[in-house]
Coordinates of N, CA and C in Angstrom, one line a residue:
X298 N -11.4 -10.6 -14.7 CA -10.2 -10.1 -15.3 C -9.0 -11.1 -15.0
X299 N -8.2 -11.6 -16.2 CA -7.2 -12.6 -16.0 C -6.3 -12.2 -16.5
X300 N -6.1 -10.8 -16.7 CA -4.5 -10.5 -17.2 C -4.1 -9.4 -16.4
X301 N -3.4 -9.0 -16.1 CA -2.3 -7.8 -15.0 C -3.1 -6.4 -16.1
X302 N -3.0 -6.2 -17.0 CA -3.5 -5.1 -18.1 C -4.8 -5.3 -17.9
X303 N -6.0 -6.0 -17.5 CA -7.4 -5.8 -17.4 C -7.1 -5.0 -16.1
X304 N -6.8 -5.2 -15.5 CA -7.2 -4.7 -14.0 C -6.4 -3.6 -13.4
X305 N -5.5 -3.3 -14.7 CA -5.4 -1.7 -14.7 C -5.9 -0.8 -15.8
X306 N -6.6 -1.2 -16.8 CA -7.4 -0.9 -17.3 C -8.7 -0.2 -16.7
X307 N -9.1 -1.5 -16.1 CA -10.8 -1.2 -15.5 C -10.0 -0.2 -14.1
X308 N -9.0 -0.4 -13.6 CA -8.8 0.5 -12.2 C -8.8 3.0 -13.0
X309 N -7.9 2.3 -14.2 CA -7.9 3.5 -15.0 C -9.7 4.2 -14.9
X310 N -10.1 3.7 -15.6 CA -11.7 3.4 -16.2 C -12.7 4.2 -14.6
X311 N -12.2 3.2 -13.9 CA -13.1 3.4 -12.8 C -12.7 4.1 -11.9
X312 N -11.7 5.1 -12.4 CA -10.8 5.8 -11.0 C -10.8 5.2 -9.9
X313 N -10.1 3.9 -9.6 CA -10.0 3.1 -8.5 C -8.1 3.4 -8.7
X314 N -7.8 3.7 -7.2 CA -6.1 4.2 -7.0 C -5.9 2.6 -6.8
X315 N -5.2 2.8 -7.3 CA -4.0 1.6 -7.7 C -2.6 1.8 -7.7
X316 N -1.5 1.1 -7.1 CA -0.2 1.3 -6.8 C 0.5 1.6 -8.1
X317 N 1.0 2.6 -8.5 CA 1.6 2.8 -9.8 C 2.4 1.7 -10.4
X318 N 2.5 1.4 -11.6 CA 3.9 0.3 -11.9 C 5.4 0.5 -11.8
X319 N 5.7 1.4 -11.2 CA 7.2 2.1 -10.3 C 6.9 2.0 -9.3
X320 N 5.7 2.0 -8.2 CA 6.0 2.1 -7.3 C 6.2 0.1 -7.2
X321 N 5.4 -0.4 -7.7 CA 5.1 -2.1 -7.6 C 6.8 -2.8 -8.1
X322 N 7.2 -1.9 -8.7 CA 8.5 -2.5 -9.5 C 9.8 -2.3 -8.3
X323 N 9.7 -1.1 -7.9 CA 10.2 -0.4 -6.6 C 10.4 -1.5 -5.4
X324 N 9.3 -1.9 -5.0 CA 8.8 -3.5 -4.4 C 9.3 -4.6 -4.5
X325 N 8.9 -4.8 -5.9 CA 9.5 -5.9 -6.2 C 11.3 -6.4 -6.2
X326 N 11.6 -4.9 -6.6 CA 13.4 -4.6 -5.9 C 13.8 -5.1 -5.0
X327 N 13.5 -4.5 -3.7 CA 13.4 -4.5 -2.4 C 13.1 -6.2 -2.1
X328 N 12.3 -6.6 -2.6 CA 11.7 -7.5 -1.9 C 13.0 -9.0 -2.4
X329 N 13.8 -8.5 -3.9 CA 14.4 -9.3 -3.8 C 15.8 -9.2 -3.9
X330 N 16.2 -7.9 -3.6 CA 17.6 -7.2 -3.0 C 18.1 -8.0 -1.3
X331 N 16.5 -7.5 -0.9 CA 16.5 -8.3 0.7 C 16.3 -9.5 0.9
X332 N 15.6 -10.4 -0.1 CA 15.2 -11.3 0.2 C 14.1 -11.7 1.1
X333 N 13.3 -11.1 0.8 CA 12.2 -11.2 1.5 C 11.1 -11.7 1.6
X334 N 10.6 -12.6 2.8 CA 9.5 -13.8 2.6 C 8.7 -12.9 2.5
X335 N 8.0 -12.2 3.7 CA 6.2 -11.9 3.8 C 6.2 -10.3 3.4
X336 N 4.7 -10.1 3.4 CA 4.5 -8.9 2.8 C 2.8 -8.3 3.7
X337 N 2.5 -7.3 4.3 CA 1.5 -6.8 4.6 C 1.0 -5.7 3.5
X338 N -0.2 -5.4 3.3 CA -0.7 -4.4 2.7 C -1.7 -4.1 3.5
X339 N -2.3 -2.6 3.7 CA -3.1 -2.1 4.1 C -3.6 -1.0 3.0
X340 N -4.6 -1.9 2.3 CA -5.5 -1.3 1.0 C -5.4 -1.7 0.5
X341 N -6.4 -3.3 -0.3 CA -5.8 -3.6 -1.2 C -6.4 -3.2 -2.1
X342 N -7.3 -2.3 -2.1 CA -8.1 -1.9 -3.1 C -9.0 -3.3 -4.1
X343 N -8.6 -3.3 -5.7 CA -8.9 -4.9 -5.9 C -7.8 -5.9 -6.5
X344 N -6.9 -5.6 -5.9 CA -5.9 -6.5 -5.2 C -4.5 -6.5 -6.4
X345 N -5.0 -5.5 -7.2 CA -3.3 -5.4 -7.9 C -1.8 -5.8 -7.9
X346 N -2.0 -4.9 -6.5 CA -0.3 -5.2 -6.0 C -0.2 -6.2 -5.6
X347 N -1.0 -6.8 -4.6 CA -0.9 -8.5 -4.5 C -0.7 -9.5 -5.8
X348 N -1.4 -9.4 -7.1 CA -1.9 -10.3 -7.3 C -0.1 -10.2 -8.1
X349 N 0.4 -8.9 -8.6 CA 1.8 -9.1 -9.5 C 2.9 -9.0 -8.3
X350 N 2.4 -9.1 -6.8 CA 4.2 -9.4 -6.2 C 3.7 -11.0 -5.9
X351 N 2.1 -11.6 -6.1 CA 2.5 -13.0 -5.8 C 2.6 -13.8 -7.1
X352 N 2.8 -12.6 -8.0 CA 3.0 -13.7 -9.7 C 4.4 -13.8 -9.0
X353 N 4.9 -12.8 -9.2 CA 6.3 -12.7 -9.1 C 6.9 -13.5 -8.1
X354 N 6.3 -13.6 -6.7 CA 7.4 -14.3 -5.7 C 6.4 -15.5 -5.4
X355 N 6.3 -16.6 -5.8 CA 5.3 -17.7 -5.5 C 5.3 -17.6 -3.9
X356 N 6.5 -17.7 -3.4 CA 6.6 -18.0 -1.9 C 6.7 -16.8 -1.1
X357 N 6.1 -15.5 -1.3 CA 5.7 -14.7 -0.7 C 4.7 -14.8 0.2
X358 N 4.7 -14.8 1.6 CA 3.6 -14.6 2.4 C 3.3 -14.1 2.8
X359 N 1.8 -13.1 1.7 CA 1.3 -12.1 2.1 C -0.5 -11.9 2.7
X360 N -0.4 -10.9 3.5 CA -1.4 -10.4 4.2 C -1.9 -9.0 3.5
X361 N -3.2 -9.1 3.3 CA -3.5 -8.0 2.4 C -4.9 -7.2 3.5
X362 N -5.5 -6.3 3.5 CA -6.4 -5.9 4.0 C -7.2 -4.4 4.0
X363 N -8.6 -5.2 3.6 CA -9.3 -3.9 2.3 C -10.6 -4.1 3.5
X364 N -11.2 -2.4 3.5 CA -12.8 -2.8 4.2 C -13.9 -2.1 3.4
X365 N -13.4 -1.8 2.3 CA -14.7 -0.8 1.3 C -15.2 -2.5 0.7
X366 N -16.4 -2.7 1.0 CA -17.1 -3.8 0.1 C -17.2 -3.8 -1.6
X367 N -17.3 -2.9 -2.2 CA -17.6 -2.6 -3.7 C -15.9 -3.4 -3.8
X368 N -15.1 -2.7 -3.2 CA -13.3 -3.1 -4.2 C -12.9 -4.7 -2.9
X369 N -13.5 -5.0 -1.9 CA -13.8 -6.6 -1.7 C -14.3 -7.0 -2.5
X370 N -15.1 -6.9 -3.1 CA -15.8 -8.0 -4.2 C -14.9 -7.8 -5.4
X371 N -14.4 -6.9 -5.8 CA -13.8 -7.1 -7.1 C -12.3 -7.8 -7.0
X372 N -11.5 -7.5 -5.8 CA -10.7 -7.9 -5.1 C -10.9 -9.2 -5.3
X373 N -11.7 -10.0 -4.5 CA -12.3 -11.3 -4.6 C -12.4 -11.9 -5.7
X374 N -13.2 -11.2 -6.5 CA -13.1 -12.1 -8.4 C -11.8 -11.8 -9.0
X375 N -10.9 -11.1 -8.6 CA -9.3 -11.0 -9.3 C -8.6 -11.9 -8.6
X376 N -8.8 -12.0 -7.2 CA -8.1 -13.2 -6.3 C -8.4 -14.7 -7.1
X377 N -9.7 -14.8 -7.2 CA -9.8 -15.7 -8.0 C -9.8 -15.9 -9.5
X378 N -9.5 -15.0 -10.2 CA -9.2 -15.4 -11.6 C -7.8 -15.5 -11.7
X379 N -7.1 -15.3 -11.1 CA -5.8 -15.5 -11.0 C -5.7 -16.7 -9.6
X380 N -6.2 -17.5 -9.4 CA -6.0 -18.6 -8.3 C -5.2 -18.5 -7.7
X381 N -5.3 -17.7 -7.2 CA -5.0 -17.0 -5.6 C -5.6 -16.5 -4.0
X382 N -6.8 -17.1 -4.1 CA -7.8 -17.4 -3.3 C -7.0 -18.1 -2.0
X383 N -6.3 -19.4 -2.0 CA -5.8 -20.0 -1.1 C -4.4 -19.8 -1.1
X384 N -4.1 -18.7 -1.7 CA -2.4 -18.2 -1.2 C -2.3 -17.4 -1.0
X385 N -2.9 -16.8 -0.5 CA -2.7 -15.3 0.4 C -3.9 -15.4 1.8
X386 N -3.5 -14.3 2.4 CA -4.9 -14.1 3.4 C -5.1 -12.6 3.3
X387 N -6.5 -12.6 2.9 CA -7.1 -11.5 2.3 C -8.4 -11.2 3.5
X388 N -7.9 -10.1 4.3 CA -8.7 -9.8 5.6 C -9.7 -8.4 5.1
X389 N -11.2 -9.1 5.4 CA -12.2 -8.0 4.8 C -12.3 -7.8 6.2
X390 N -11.5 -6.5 6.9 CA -11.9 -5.8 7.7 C -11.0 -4.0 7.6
X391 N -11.6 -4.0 8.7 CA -11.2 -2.2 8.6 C -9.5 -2.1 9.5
X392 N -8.5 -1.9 8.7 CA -7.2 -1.9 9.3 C -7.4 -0.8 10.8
X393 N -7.7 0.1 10.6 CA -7.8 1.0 11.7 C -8.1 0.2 13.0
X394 N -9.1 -1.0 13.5 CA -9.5 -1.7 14.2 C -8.8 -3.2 14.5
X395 N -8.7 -3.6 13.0 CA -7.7 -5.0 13.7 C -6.8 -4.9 13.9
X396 N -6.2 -6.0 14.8 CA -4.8 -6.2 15.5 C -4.3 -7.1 15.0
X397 N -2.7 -7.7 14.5 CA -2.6 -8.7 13.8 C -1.3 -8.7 14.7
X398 N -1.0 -10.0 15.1 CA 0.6 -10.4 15.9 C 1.5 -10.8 14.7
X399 N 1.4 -11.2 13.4 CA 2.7 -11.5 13.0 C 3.3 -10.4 12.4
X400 N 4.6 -11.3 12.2 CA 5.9 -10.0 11.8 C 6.0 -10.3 10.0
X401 N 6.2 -9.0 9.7 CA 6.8 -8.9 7.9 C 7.9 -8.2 7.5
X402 N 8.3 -8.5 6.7 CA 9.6 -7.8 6.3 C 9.3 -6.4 5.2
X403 N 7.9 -6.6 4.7 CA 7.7 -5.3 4.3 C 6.5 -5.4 4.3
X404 N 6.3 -3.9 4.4 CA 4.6 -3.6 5.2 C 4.2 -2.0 3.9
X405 N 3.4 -2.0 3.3 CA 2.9 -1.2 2.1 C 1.5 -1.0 2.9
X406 N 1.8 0.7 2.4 CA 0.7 1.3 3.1 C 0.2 2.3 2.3
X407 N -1.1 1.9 1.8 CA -1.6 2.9 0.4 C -3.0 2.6 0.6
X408 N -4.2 3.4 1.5 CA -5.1 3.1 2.4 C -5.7 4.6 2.6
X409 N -6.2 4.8 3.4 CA -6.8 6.1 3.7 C -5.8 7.4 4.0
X410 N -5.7 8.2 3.3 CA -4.8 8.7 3.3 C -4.3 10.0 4.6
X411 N -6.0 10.5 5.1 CA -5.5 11.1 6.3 C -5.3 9.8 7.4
X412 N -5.2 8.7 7.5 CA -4.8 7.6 8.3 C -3.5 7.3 8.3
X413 N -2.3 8.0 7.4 CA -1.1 6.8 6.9 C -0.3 7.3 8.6
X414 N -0.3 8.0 8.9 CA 0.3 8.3 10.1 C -0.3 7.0 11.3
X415 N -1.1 7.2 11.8 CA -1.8 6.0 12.3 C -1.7 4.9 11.9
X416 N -1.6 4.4 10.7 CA -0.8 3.3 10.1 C 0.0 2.9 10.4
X417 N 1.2 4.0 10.3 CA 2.3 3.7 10.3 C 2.8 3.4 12.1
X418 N 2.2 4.0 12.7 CA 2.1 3.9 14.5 C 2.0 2.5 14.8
X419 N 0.8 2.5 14.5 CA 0.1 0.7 15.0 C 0.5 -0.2 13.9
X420 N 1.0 -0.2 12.8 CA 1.8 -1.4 12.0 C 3.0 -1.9 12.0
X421 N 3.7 -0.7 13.0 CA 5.4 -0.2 12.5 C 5.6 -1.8 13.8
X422 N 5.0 -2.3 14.7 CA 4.9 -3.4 15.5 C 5.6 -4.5 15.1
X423 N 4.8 -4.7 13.8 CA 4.7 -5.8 13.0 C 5.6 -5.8 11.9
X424 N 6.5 -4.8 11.9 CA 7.9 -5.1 10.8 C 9.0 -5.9 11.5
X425 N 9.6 -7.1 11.0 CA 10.6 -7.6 11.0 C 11.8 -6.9 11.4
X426 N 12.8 -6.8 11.5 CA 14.1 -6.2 12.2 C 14.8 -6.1 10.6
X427 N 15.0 -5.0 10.3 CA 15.5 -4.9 8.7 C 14.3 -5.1 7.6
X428 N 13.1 -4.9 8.3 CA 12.4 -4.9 7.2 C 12.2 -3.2 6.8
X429 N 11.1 -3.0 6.0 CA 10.6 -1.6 5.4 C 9.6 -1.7 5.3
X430 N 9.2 -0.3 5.2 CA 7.7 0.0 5.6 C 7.6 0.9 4.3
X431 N 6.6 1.1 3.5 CA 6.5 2.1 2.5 C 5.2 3.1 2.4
X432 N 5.2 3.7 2.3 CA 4.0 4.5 2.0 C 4.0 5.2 1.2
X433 N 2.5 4.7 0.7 CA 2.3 5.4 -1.3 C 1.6 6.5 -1.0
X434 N 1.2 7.4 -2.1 CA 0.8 8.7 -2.6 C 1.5 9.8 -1.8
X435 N 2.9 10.3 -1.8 CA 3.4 11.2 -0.9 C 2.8 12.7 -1.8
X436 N 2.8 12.5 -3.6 CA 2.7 13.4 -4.1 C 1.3 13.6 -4.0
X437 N 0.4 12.9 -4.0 CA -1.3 13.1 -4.0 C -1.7 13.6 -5.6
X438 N -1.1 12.8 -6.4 CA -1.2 13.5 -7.5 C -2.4 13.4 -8.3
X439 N -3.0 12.8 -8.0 CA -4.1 11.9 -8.6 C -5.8 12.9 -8.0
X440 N -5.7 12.8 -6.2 CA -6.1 13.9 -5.7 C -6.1 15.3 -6.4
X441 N -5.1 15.9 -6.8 CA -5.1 17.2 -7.3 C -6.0 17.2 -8.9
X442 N -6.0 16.3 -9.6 CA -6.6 16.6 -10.7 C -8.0 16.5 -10.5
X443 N -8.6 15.7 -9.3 CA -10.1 15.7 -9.8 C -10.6 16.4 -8.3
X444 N -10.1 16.8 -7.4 CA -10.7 17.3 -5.7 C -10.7 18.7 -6.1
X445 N -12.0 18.9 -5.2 CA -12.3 21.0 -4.8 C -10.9 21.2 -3.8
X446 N -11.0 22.4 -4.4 CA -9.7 23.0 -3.5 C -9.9 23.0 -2.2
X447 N -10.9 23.2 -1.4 CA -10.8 22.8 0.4 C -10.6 21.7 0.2
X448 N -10.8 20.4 -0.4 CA -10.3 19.5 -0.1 C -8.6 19.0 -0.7
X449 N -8.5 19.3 -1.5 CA -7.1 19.9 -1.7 C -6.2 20.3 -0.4
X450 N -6.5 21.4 -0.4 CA -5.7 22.6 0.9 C -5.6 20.9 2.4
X451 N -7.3 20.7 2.2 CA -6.6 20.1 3.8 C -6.0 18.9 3.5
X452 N -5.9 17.7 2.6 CA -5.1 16.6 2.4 C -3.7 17.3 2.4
X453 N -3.9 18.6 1.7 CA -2.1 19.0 1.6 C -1.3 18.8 3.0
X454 N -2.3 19.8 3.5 CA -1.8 20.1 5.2 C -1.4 18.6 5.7
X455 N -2.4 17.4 6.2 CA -2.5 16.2 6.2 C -0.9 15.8 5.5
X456 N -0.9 15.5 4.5 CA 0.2 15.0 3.5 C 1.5 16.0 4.5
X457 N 1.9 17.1 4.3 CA 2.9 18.2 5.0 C 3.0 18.0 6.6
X458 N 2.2 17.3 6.9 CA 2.4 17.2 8.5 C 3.1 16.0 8.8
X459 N 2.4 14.9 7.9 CA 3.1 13.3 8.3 C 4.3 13.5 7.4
X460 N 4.8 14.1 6.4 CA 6.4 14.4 5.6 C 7.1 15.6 7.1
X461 N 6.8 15.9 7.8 CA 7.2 16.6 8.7 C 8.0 16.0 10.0
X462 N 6.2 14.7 10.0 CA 6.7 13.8 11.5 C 7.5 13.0 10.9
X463 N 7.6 12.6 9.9 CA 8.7 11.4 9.4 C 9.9 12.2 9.3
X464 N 10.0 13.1 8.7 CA 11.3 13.7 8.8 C 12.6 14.3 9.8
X465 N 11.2 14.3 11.0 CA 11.8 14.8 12.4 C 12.2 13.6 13.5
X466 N 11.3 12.5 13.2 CA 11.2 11.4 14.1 C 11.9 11.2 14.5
X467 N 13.2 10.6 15.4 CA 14.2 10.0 15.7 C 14.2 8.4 15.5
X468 N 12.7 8.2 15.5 CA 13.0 6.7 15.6 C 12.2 6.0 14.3
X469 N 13.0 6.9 13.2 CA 12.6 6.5 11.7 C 14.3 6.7 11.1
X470 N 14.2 5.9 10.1 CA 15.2 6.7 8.8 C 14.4 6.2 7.5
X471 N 13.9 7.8 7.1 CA 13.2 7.4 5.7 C 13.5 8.5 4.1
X472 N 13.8 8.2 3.7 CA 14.0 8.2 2.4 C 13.0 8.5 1.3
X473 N 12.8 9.9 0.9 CA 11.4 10.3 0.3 C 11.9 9.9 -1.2
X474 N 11.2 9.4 -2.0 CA 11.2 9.1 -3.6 C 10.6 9.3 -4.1
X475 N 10.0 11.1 -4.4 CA 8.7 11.6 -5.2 C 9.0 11.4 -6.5
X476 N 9.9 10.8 -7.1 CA 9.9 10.1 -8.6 C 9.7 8.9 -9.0
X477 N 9.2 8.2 -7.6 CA 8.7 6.7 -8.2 C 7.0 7.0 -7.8
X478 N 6.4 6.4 -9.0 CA 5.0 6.6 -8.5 C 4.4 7.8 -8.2
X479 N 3.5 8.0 -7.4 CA 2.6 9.0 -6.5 C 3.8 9.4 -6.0
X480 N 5.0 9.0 -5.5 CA 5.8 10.0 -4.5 C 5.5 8.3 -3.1
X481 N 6.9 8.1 -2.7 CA 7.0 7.0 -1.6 C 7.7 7.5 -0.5
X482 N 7.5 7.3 0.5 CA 8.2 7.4 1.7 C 8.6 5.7 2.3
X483 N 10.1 5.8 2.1 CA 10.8 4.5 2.5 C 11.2 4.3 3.6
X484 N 10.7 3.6 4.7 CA 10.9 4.1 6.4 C 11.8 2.6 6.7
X485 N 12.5 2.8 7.4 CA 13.1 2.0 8.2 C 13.1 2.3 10.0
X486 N 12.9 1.4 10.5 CA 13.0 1.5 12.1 C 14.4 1.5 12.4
X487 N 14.9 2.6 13.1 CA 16.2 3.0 13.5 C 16.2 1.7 14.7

């Protein structure tokens, strides 16, 4: 796939979740309101959001990181039909487990969804001082049209608990935007 429209095509096609084009556009705001060099992802699924914030910002320095093999390999043939193979670092491991020392100025988290809390714990490290942290599917909308209701009910819960700890935290200020995309939570480190 060598056009931004194949590979949301085949993501449509193949119900592979993919960052909506409000939430990526949303991003792309941010990223040059602030000015901002690097970028983390945690999911990159097959590599969408990367491949249109590194059309967009050549000198973005982004870190991406996917551990399902089926959307690594597709990830991989999009990294490279768009020759992007050697400008990014694309980590085929499980986020839950690795540890990474550098810092970013924004950190996108759209990954396992009873995990975003835990994400957001062990990554919140690695944000820059004025950077942001985002996290996709607040509305789970996507979830609701095709899941059994027990699994419904408990992602709800899941989803209602982390909109809960974010809202209470003291050592967040975030900003819910259930009208861009799936629904975003915009966190900044107090």
């Amino acid at each position: 796939m060598n056009k931004i429209e194949d590979i949301e095509q085949f993501a449509k096609d193949n119900y592979i979740p993919i960052a909506r084009k409000k939430t990526v556009q949303f991003m792309i705001d941010i990223i040059s309101k602030n000015n901002y060099k690097s970028f983390l992802e945690i999911g990159t699924a097959i590599g969408y959001t990367t491949i249109v914030l590194k059309q967009k910002f050549e000198y973005l320095k982004i870190v991406t990181i996917e551990k399902n093999q089926k959307r690594i390999s597709l990830a991989l043939d999009n990294f490279n039909d768009f020759n992007l193979l050697d400008k990014l670092s694309f980590l085929q491991e499980d986020a839950l487990n690795y540890q990474l020392d550098d810092k970013f100025d924004l950190i996108f988290i759209d990954a396992a969804k009873k995990k975003n809390k835990f994400f957001l714990e062990k990554f919140k490290n690695n944000l820059n001082a004025n950077g942001t942290i985002i996290i996709d599917n607040m509305n789970l909308d996507d979830l609701w049209t095709n899941a059994k209701p027990k699994k419904k009910d408990y992602y709800d819960k899941i989803n209602q608990e982390l909109i809960s700890y974010l809202s209470t935290n003291n050592e967040y200020e975030v900003t819910f935007h259930y009208d861009i995309g799936d629904g975003i939570a915009v966190i900044k480190l107090k």
